[in-house]
């Protein structure tokens, strides 16, 4: 029989109990003010991100969620180095729907959801967008969309989006699928991960509750690159690799103004 739980509870099932911060399956590494003092203003050549992924791989990280858009080419050397690391360590990359984008990269069909029912009439949809460049998408373990209709409480994260006629998931759900097992999405009804299901609204979104306070204490990219973080912090973890500097957009929430990549981590 299918168990019906919240997505958060599904992660607790994965861990065997409600995890503490140290026991939970996730860790955060962010470009922060310290990083920008050390490396200069963000963004950086992708050789820097490749170095970060290599260090996470050496420390035994299970996977990395890369919260930077990788749809445009940069330096050939940096792109090649980053693509190699994305292939060496399971990495999940973000995409964004945007019908105004005139030259969308192709979205690999292998990331489409195959276990579906319904017409997905309420799902967010587009025929173009910011899709990772082929060199990165082909090397990735998964690609998911980061679009939300609103960051208000309760936060609603799409379980399913339509892109060029195929059903794809949010980035959050793409990561959880890798952790919890086979994925099924049923229009306006439910999303299932292994033996766990969560209810969907008519717009194919999952309601996510925010924590009581914005208390995330991410690891600075500067410290990761300097080798001053114990490898045990990353062993077996799914690492969210993002940006938390002054250029990051904020959203008004019941727990105050929260920067976008922190909000992603909480979701």
PDB file of C-alpha atoms in Angstrom:
ATOM      1  CA  UNK A   1       0.000   0.000   0.000  1.00  0.00           C
ATOM      2  CA  UNK A   2       1.245   3.493  -0.869  1.00  0.00           C
ATOM      3  CA  UNK A   3       2.103   5.631   2.161  1.00  0.00           C
ATOM      4  CA  UNK A   4       1.028   9.257   1.948  1.00  0.00           C
ATOM      5  CA  UNK A   5       3.479  11.669   3.572  1.00  0.00           C
ATOM      6  CA  UNK A   6       4.834  15.141   3.063  1.00  0.00           C
ATOM      7  CA  UNK A   7       8.011  15.428   1.019  1.00  0.00           C
ATOM      8  CA  UNK A   8       9.888  16.457   4.191  1.00  0.00           C
ATOM      9  CA  UNK A   9       8.637  13.340   5.938  1.00  0.00           C
ATOM     10  CA  UNK A  10       9.838  11.298   2.978  1.00  0.00           C
ATOM     11  CA  UNK A  11      13.377  12.533   3.636  1.00  0.00           C
ATOM     12  CA  UNK A  12      12.961  11.571   7.290  1.00  0.00           C
ATOM     13  CA  UNK A  13      11.989   8.080   6.149  1.00  0.00           C
ATOM     14  CA  UNK A  14      15.190   8.009   4.102  1.00  0.00           C
ATOM     15  CA  UNK A  15      17.245   8.917   7.175  1.00  0.00           C
ATOM     16  CA  UNK A  16      15.439   6.477   9.463  1.00  0.00           C
ATOM     17  CA  UNK A  17      14.390   9.249  11.836  1.00  0.00           C
ATOM     18  CA  UNK A  18      13.924  12.997  11.973  1.00  0.00           C
ATOM     19  CA  UNK A  19      17.487  14.187  11.262  1.00  0.00           C
ATOM     20  CA  UNK A  20      19.395  16.850  13.097  1.00  0.00           C
ATOM     21  CA  UNK A  21      21.413  19.299  11.017  1.00  0.00           C
ATOM     22  CA  UNK A  22      24.491  17.103  11.433  1.00  0.00           C
ATOM     23  CA  UNK A  23      22.630  13.866  10.639  1.00  0.00           C
ATOM     24  CA  UNK A  24      20.537  15.107   7.741  1.00  0.00           C
ATOM     25  CA  UNK A  25      21.269  14.232   4.123  1.00  0.00           C
ATOM     26  CA  UNK A  26      22.062  17.786   2.948  1.00  0.00           C
ATOM     27  CA  UNK A  27      24.854  20.334   3.323  1.00  0.00           C
ATOM     28  CA  UNK A  28      25.226  23.831   1.860  1.00  0.00           C
ATOM     29  CA  UNK A  29      28.303  25.455   0.314  1.00  0.00           C
ATOM     30  CA  UNK A  30      27.674  29.045  -0.735  1.00  0.00           C
ATOM     31  CA  UNK A  31      29.618  31.844  -2.334  1.00  0.00           C
ATOM     32  CA  UNK A  32      29.324  34.408   0.477  1.00  0.00           C
ATOM     33  CA  UNK A  33      30.840  37.703   1.565  1.00  0.00           C
ATOM     34  CA  UNK A  34      33.988  35.932   2.755  1.00  0.00           C
ATOM     35  CA  UNK A  35      34.383  34.238  -0.624  1.00  0.00           C
ATOM     36  CA  UNK A  36      34.061  37.564  -2.438  1.00  0.00           C
ATOM     37  CA  UNK A  37      36.680  39.130  -0.162  1.00  0.00           C
ATOM     38  CA  UNK A  38      39.079  36.309  -1.028  1.00  0.00           C
ATOM     39  CA  UNK A  39      38.285  35.655  -4.694  1.00  0.00           C
ATOM     40  CA  UNK A  40      36.810  38.966  -5.764  1.00  0.00           C
ATOM     41  CA  UNK A  41      33.310  39.668  -7.026  1.00  0.00           C
ATOM     42  CA  UNK A  42      31.092  36.799  -8.155  1.00  0.00           C
ATOM     43  CA  UNK A  43      30.806  35.170 -10.733  1.00  0.00           C
ATOM     44  CA  UNK A  44      34.063  33.284 -11.304  1.00  0.00           C
ATOM     45  CA  UNK A  45      35.685  31.296 -14.056  1.00  0.00           C
ATOM     46  CA  UNK A  46      34.184  27.825 -14.058  1.00  0.00           C
ATOM     47  CA  UNK A  47      37.571  26.351 -13.182  1.00  0.00           C
ATOM     48  CA  UNK A  48      36.796  27.605  -9.649  1.00  0.00           C
ATOM     49  CA  UNK A  49      33.523  25.648  -9.563  1.00  0.00           C
ATOM     50  CA  UNK A  50      35.316  22.598 -10.971  1.00  0.00           C
ATOM     51  CA  UNK A  51      37.858  22.831  -8.150  1.00  0.00           C
ATOM     52  CA  UNK A  52      35.017  22.990  -5.621  1.00  0.00           C
ATOM     53  CA  UNK A  53      33.350  19.891  -7.093  1.00  0.00           C
ATOM     54  CA  UNK A  54      36.659  18.019  -7.091  1.00  0.00           C
ATOM     55  CA  UNK A  55      37.158  18.789  -3.414  1.00  0.00           C
ATOM     56  CA  UNK A  56      33.617  17.659  -2.615  1.00  0.00           C
ATOM     57  CA  UNK A  57      34.177  14.455  -4.585  1.00  0.00           C
ATOM     58  CA  UNK A  58      37.444  13.802  -2.744  1.00  0.00           C
ATOM     59  CA  UNK A  59      35.614  14.359   0.578  1.00  0.00           C
ATOM     60  CA  UNK A  60      33.050  11.684  -0.293  1.00  0.00           C
ATOM     61  CA  UNK A  61      30.015  13.827  -1.132  1.00  0.00           C
ATOM     62  CA  UNK A  62      27.153  11.777  -2.521  1.00  0.00           C
ATOM     63  CA  UNK A  63      26.008  14.382  -5.037  1.00  0.00           C
ATOM     64  CA  UNK A  64      25.970  18.129  -5.686  1.00  0.00           C
ATOM     65  CA  UNK A  65      23.108  20.431  -6.650  1.00  0.00           C
ATOM     66  CA  UNK A  66      24.649  23.245  -8.704  1.00  0.00           C
ATOM     67  CA  UNK A  67      22.557  26.410  -8.248  1.00  0.00           C
ATOM     68  CA  UNK A  68      24.232  28.424 -10.998  1.00  0.00           C
ATOM     69  CA  UNK A  69      22.827  28.647 -14.512  1.00  0.00           C
ATOM     70  CA  UNK A  70      25.172  26.933 -16.952  1.00  0.00           C
ATOM     71  CA  UNK A  71      23.342  27.673 -20.195  1.00  0.00           C
ATOM     72  CA  UNK A  72      25.924  30.022 -21.730  1.00  0.00           C
ATOM     73  CA  UNK A  73      29.514  29.182 -22.704  1.00  0.00           C
ATOM     74  CA  UNK A  74      32.366  30.805 -20.799  1.00  0.00           C
ATOM     75  CA  UNK A  75      36.101  30.096 -21.035  1.00  0.00           C
ATOM     76  CA  UNK A  76      36.799  26.828 -22.929  1.00  0.00           C
ATOM     77  CA  UNK A  77      39.228  25.642 -20.254  1.00  0.00           C
ATOM     78  CA  UNK A  78      36.839  26.376 -17.409  1.00  0.00           C
ATOM     79  CA  UNK A  79      33.873  24.785 -19.166  1.00  0.00           C
ATOM     80  CA  UNK A  80      35.851  21.636 -19.970  1.00  0.00           C
ATOM     81  CA  UNK A  81      37.075  21.320 -16.380  1.00  0.00           C
ATOM     82  CA  UNK A  82      33.572  21.786 -14.958  1.00  0.00           C
ATOM     83  CA  UNK A  83      31.981  19.327 -17.395  1.00  0.00           C
ATOM     84  CA  UNK A  84      34.548  16.704 -16.388  1.00  0.00           C
ATOM     85  CA  UNK A  85      33.760  17.154 -12.694  1.00  0.00           C
ATOM     86  CA  UNK A  86      30.000  17.082 -13.303  1.00  0.00           C
ATOM     87  CA  UNK A  87      30.519  13.725 -14.981  1.00  0.00           C
ATOM     88  CA  UNK A  88      32.795  12.419 -12.201  1.00  0.00           C
ATOM     89  CA  UNK A  89      30.397  13.252  -9.329  1.00  0.00           C
ATOM     90  CA  UNK A  90      26.597  12.981  -9.613  1.00  0.00           C
ATOM     91  CA  UNK A  91      25.462  16.568 -10.192  1.00  0.00           C
ATOM     92  CA  UNK A  92      21.998  18.068 -10.565  1.00  0.00           C
ATOM     93  CA  UNK A  93      21.688  21.211 -12.645  1.00  0.00           C
ATOM     94  CA  UNK A  94      19.024  23.899 -12.777  1.00  0.00           C
ATOM     95  CA  UNK A  95      16.853  25.060 -15.663  1.00  0.00           C
ATOM     96  CA  UNK A  96      14.345  27.890 -16.083  1.00  0.00           C
ATOM     97  CA  UNK A  97      11.329  28.173 -18.397  1.00  0.00           C
ATOM     98  CA  UNK A  98      11.290  31.341 -20.520  1.00  0.00           C
ATOM     99  CA  UNK A  99       9.390  31.613 -23.783  1.00  0.00           C
ATOM    100  CA  UNK A 100      11.266  34.859 -24.487  1.00  0.00           C
ATOM    101  CA  UNK A 101      14.555  32.939 -24.787  1.00  0.00           C
ATOM    102  CA  UNK A 102      15.301  32.866 -28.558  1.00  0.00           C
ATOM    103  CA  UNK A 103      17.941  30.118 -28.557  1.00  0.00           C
ATOM    104  CA  UNK A 104      17.145  27.493 -25.957  1.00  0.00           C
ATOM    105  CA  UNK A 105      19.548  24.608 -25.507  1.00  0.00           C
ATOM    106  CA  UNK A 106      17.953  21.173 -25.925  1.00  0.00           C
ATOM    107  CA  UNK A 107      16.579  19.517 -22.791  1.00  0.00           C
ATOM    108  CA  UNK A 108      17.696  15.865 -22.723  1.00  0.00           C
ATOM    109  CA  UNK A 109      14.655  13.598 -23.067  1.00  0.00           C
ATOM    110  CA  UNK A 110      16.184  11.197 -20.529  1.00  0.00           C
ATOM    111  CA  UNK A 111      15.231  13.640 -17.755  1.00  0.00           C
ATOM    112  CA  UNK A 112      11.544  13.596 -18.701  1.00  0.00           C
ATOM    113  CA  UNK A 113       9.106  11.838 -16.340  1.00  0.00           C
ATOM    114  CA  UNK A 114       7.837   8.639 -17.924  1.00  0.00           C
ATOM    115  CA  UNK A 115       5.408   7.475 -15.215  1.00  0.00           C
ATOM    116  CA  UNK A 116       2.603  10.019 -15.598  1.00  0.00           C
ATOM    117  CA  UNK A 117      -1.168  10.184 -15.816  1.00  0.00           C
ATOM    118  CA  UNK A 118      -3.363  13.127 -16.787  1.00  0.00           C
ATOM    119  CA  UNK A 119      -3.064  16.086 -19.139  1.00  0.00           C
ATOM    120  CA  UNK A 120      -1.203  18.443 -16.732  1.00  0.00           C
ATOM    121  CA  UNK A 121      -3.463  21.320 -17.719  1.00  0.00           C
ATOM    122  CA  UNK A 122      -2.544  23.342 -14.602  1.00  0.00           C
ATOM    123  CA  UNK A 123       1.210  22.865 -14.849  1.00  0.00           C
ATOM    124  CA  UNK A 124       3.624  25.686 -15.642  1.00  0.00           C
ATOM    125  CA  UNK A 125       4.735  25.315 -19.254  1.00  0.00           C
ATOM    126  CA  UNK A 126       6.990  26.766 -21.936  1.00  0.00           C
ATOM    127  CA  UNK A 127       8.622  25.896 -25.216  1.00  0.00           C
ATOM    128  CA  UNK A 128      11.935  27.631 -24.508  1.00  0.00           C
ATOM    129  CA  UNK A 129      14.139  28.394 -21.535  1.00  0.00           C
ATOM    130  CA  UNK A 130      17.528  28.492 -19.881  1.00  0.00           C
ATOM    131  CA  UNK A 131      18.685  24.901 -20.260  1.00  0.00           C
ATOM    132  CA  UNK A 132      22.219  23.771 -19.327  1.00  0.00           C
ATOM    133  CA  UNK A 133      24.612  23.707 -22.269  1.00  0.00           C
ATOM    134  CA  UNK A 134      24.861  20.242 -23.838  1.00  0.00           C
ATOM    135  CA  UNK A 135      28.342  19.574 -22.446  1.00  0.00           C
ATOM    136  CA  UNK A 136      26.971  20.032 -18.913  1.00  0.00           C
ATOM    137  CA  UNK A 137      23.517  18.492 -19.407  1.00  0.00           C
ATOM    138  CA  UNK A 138      24.957  15.379 -21.028  1.00  0.00           C
ATOM    139  CA  UNK A 139      27.261  14.868 -18.039  1.00  0.00           C
ATOM    140  CA  UNK A 140      24.632  15.589 -15.355  1.00  0.00           C
ATOM    141  CA  UNK A 141      22.800  13.100 -13.173  1.00  0.00           C
ATOM    142  CA  UNK A 142      19.662  15.216 -13.474  1.00  0.00           C
ATOM    143  CA  UNK A 143      18.255  18.547 -14.614  1.00  0.00           C
ATOM    144  CA  UNK A 144      15.215  20.169 -12.994  1.00  0.00           C
ATOM    145  CA  UNK A 145      13.407  23.484 -13.137  1.00  0.00           C
ATOM    146  CA  UNK A 146      13.647  26.138 -10.415  1.00  0.00           C
ATOM    147  CA  UNK A 147      10.537  28.111 -11.400  1.00  0.00           C
ATOM    148  CA  UNK A 148       7.876  28.888  -8.780  1.00  0.00           C
ATOM    149  CA  UNK A 149       4.720  30.973  -9.143  1.00  0.00           C
ATOM    150  CA  UNK A 150       5.350  32.740  -5.825  1.00  0.00           C
ATOM    151  CA  UNK A 151       7.735  32.589  -2.870  1.00  0.00           C
ATOM    152  CA  UNK A 152       4.953  33.415  -0.428  1.00  0.00           C
ATOM    153  CA  UNK A 153       4.066  31.187   2.509  1.00  0.00           C
ATOM    154  CA  UNK A 154       3.126  28.493   1.985  1.00  0.00           C
ATOM    155  CA  UNK A 155       5.852  27.955  -0.587  1.00  0.00           C
ATOM    156  CA  UNK A 156       4.538  25.953  -3.534  1.00  0.00           C
ATOM    157  CA  UNK A 157       7.084  23.987  -5.547  1.00  0.00           C
ATOM    158  CA  UNK A 158       6.015  22.461  -8.866  1.00  0.00           C
ATOM    159  CA  UNK A 159       6.128  18.690  -8.992  1.00  0.00           C
ATOM    160  CA  UNK A 160       5.634  18.790 -12.748  1.00  0.00           C
ATOM    161  CA  UNK A 161       6.254  21.302 -15.510  1.00  0.00           C
ATOM    162  CA  UNK A 162       5.655  20.975 -19.239  1.00  0.00           C
ATOM    163  CA  UNK A 163       8.602  21.811 -21.453  1.00  0.00           C
ATOM    164  CA  UNK A 164       8.286  21.343 -25.196  1.00  0.00           C
ATOM    165  CA  UNK A 165       5.440  18.923 -24.637  1.00  0.00           C
ATOM    166  CA  UNK A 166       7.214  16.648 -22.155  1.00  0.00           C
ATOM    167  CA  UNK A 167       6.749  16.405 -18.383  1.00  0.00           C
ATOM    168  CA  UNK A 168       9.762  17.374 -16.276  1.00  0.00           C
ATOM    169  CA  UNK A 169      10.145  17.999 -12.550  1.00  0.00           C
ATOM    170  CA  UNK A 170      11.390  20.756 -10.306  1.00  0.00           C
ATOM    171  CA  UNK A 171      15.058  20.599  -9.364  1.00  0.00           C
ATOM    172  CA  UNK A 172      14.037  19.672  -5.814  1.00  0.00           C
ATOM    173  CA  UNK A 173      12.068  16.671  -6.996  1.00  0.00           C
ATOM    174  CA  UNK A 174      14.821  15.587  -9.391  1.00  0.00           C
ATOM    175  CA  UNK A 175      17.187  15.372  -6.409  1.00  0.00           C
ATOM    176  CA  UNK A 176      14.698  13.550  -4.191  1.00  0.00           C
ATOM    177  CA  UNK A 177      13.961  11.063  -6.961  1.00  0.00           C
ATOM    178  CA  UNK A 178      17.608  10.044  -6.937  1.00  0.00           C
ATOM    179  CA  UNK A 179      17.426   9.497  -3.172  1.00  0.00           C
ATOM    180  CA  UNK A 180      14.022   7.858  -2.758  1.00  0.00           C
ATOM    181  CA  UNK A 181      13.449   5.819  -5.874  1.00  0.00           C
ATOM    182  CA  UNK A 182      11.051   5.574  -8.826  1.00  0.00           C
ATOM    183  CA  UNK A 183       9.054   8.706  -9.598  1.00  0.00           C
ATOM    184  CA  UNK A 184       5.458   8.974 -10.711  1.00  0.00           C
ATOM    185  CA  UNK A 185       3.456  12.184 -11.228  1.00  0.00           C
ATOM    186  CA  UNK A 186      -0.310  12.229 -11.549  1.00  0.00           C
ATOM    187  CA  UNK A 187      -1.913  15.451 -12.794  1.00  0.00           C
ATOM    188  CA  UNK A 188      -3.601  17.344  -9.956  1.00  0.00           C
ATOM    189  CA  UNK A 189      -3.505  14.309  -7.671  1.00  0.00           C
ATOM    190  CA  UNK A 190      -0.182  13.085  -6.336  1.00  0.00           C
ATOM    191  CA  UNK A 191       3.519  12.606  -6.810  1.00  0.00           C
ATOM    192  CA  UNK A 192       5.081   9.317  -5.730  1.00  0.00           C
ATOM    193  CA  UNK A 193       8.690   8.567  -4.842  1.00  0.00           C
ATOM    194  CA  UNK A 194       9.306   4.899  -4.252  1.00  0.00           C
ATOM    195  CA  UNK A 195       6.671   3.884  -1.719  1.00  0.00           C
ATOM    196  CA  UNK A 196       5.954   7.426  -0.547  1.00  0.00           C
ATOM    197  CA  UNK A 197       3.336   9.797  -1.992  1.00  0.00           C
ATOM    198  CA  UNK A 198       2.485  13.464  -1.502  1.00  0.00           C
ATOM    199  CA  UNK A 199      -0.719  15.184  -2.555  1.00  0.00           C
ATOM    200  CA  UNK A 200      -0.732  17.729  -5.370  1.00  0.00           C
ATOM    201  CA  UNK A 201      -3.006  20.670  -5.963  1.00  0.00           C
ATOM    202  CA  UNK A 202      -4.730  21.235  -9.280  1.00  0.00           C
ATOM    203  CA  UNK A 203      -1.704  23.276 -10.371  1.00  0.00           C
ATOM    204  CA  UNK A 204       0.613  20.288  -9.793  1.00  0.00           C
ATOM    205  CA  UNK A 205       2.492  21.897  -6.920  1.00  0.00           C
ATOM    206  CA  UNK A 206       3.668  20.572  -3.553  1.00  0.00           C
ATOM    207  CA  UNK A 207       3.236  22.794  -0.492  1.00  0.00           C
ATOM    208  CA  UNK A 208       6.515  23.216   1.417  1.00  0.00           C
ATOM    209  CA  UNK A 209       6.641  24.641   4.934  1.00  0.00           C
ATOM    210  CA  UNK A 210       9.491  26.950   5.854  1.00  0.00           C
ATOM    211  CA  UNK A 211      11.439  26.499   9.108  1.00  0.00           C
ATOM    212  CA  UNK A 212      10.706  28.656  12.138  1.00  0.00           C
ATOM    213  CA  UNK A 213      13.682  30.919  11.392  1.00  0.00           C
ATOM    214  CA  UNK A 214      16.279  31.572   8.702  1.00  0.00           C
ATOM    215  CA  UNK A 215      19.065  29.863  10.615  1.00  0.00           C
ATOM    216  CA  UNK A 216      21.037  28.155   7.849  1.00  0.00           C
ATOM    217  CA  UNK A 217      24.808  28.331   8.436  1.00  0.00           C
ATOM    218  CA  UNK A 218      26.322  27.363   5.077  1.00  0.00           C
ATOM    219  CA  UNK A 219      29.970  26.549   4.541  1.00  0.00           C
ATOM    220  CA  UNK A 220      31.851  29.304   2.740  1.00  0.00           C
ATOM    221  CA  UNK A 221      33.253  28.389  -0.671  1.00  0.00           C
ATOM    222  CA  UNK A 222      36.426  30.188   0.418  1.00  0.00           C
ATOM    223  CA  UNK A 223      36.845  27.736   3.285  1.00  0.00           C
ATOM    224  CA  UNK A 224      36.170  24.715   1.055  1.00  0.00           C
ATOM    225  CA  UNK A 225      38.803  25.873  -1.431  1.00  0.00           C
ATOM    226  CA  UNK A 226      41.275  26.642   1.362  1.00  0.00           C
ATOM    227  CA  UNK A 227      40.926  23.097   2.696  1.00  0.00           C
ATOM    228  CA  UNK A 228      39.911  24.236   6.182  1.00  0.00           C
ATOM    229  CA  UNK A 229      36.641  22.259   6.337  1.00  0.00           C
ATOM    230  CA  UNK A 230      36.736  18.717   7.716  1.00  0.00           C
ATOM    231  CA  UNK A 231      35.930  16.234   4.909  1.00  0.00           C
ATOM    232  CA  UNK A 232      33.492  14.497   7.250  1.00  0.00           C
ATOM    233  CA  UNK A 233      31.120  17.468   6.801  1.00  0.00           C
ATOM    234  CA  UNK A 234      30.533  16.290   3.228  1.00  0.00           C
ATOM    235  CA  UNK A 235      30.844  12.523   3.377  1.00  0.00           C
ATOM    236  CA  UNK A 236      27.649  10.920   2.094  1.00  0.00           C
ATOM    237  CA  UNK A 237      25.881  14.285   1.796  1.00  0.00           C
ATOM    238  CA  UNK A 238      23.995  15.928  -1.044  1.00  0.00           C
ATOM    239  CA  UNK A 239      25.619  19.368  -1.231  1.00  0.00           C
ATOM    240  CA  UNK A 240      23.688  22.425  -2.409  1.00  0.00           C
ATOM    241  CA  UNK A 241      26.278  24.671  -4.096  1.00  0.00           C
ATOM    242  CA  UNK A 242      24.940  28.191  -4.473  1.00  0.00           C
ATOM    243  CA  UNK A 243      25.369  31.924  -3.968  1.00  0.00           C
ATOM    244  CA  UNK A 244      24.504  33.915  -0.854  1.00  0.00           C
ATOM    245  CA  UNK A 245      26.073  37.309  -1.540  1.00  0.00           C
ATOM    246  CA  UNK A 246      24.592  40.777  -1.899  1.00  0.00           C
ATOM    247  CA  UNK A 247      23.697  40.219  -5.565  1.00  0.00           C
ATOM    248  CA  UNK A 248      21.264  37.452  -4.631  1.00  0.00           C
ATOM    249  CA  UNK A 249      17.583  38.260  -4.860  1.00  0.00           C
ATOM    250  CA  UNK A 250      15.475  38.122  -1.708  1.00  0.00           C
ATOM    251  CA  UNK A 251      11.881  37.118  -1.066  1.00  0.00           C
ATOM    252  CA  UNK A 252       9.573  38.428   1.633  1.00  0.00           C
ATOM    253  CA  UNK A 253       8.434  35.507   3.781  1.00  0.00           C
ATOM    254  CA  UNK A 254       6.838  35.101   7.233  1.00  0.00           C
ATOM    255  CA  UNK A 255      10.345  34.495   8.648  1.00  0.00           C
ATOM    256  CA  UNK A 256      11.730  37.684   7.117  1.00  0.00           C
ATOM    257  CA  UNK A 257      13.462  38.402   3.828  1.00  0.00           C
ATOM    258  CA  UNK A 258      15.189  35.226   2.666  1.00  0.00           C
ATOM    259  CA  UNK A 259      17.723  35.007  -0.147  1.00  0.00           C
ATOM    260  CA  UNK A 260      16.745  32.790  -3.056  1.00  0.00           C
ATOM    261  CA  UNK A 261      19.294  29.998  -2.640  1.00  0.00           C
ATOM    262  CA  UNK A 262      18.546  29.716   1.069  1.00  0.00           C
ATOM    263  CA  UNK A 263      14.883  29.389   0.143  1.00  0.00           C
ATOM    264  CA  UNK A 264      15.792  26.640  -2.308  1.00  0.00           C
ATOM    265  CA  UNK A 265      17.754  24.823   0.401  1.00  0.00           C
ATOM    266  CA  UNK A 266      14.786  24.965   2.786  1.00  0.00           C
ATOM    267  CA  UNK A 267      12.467  23.629   0.092  1.00  0.00           C
TER     268      UNK A 267
END
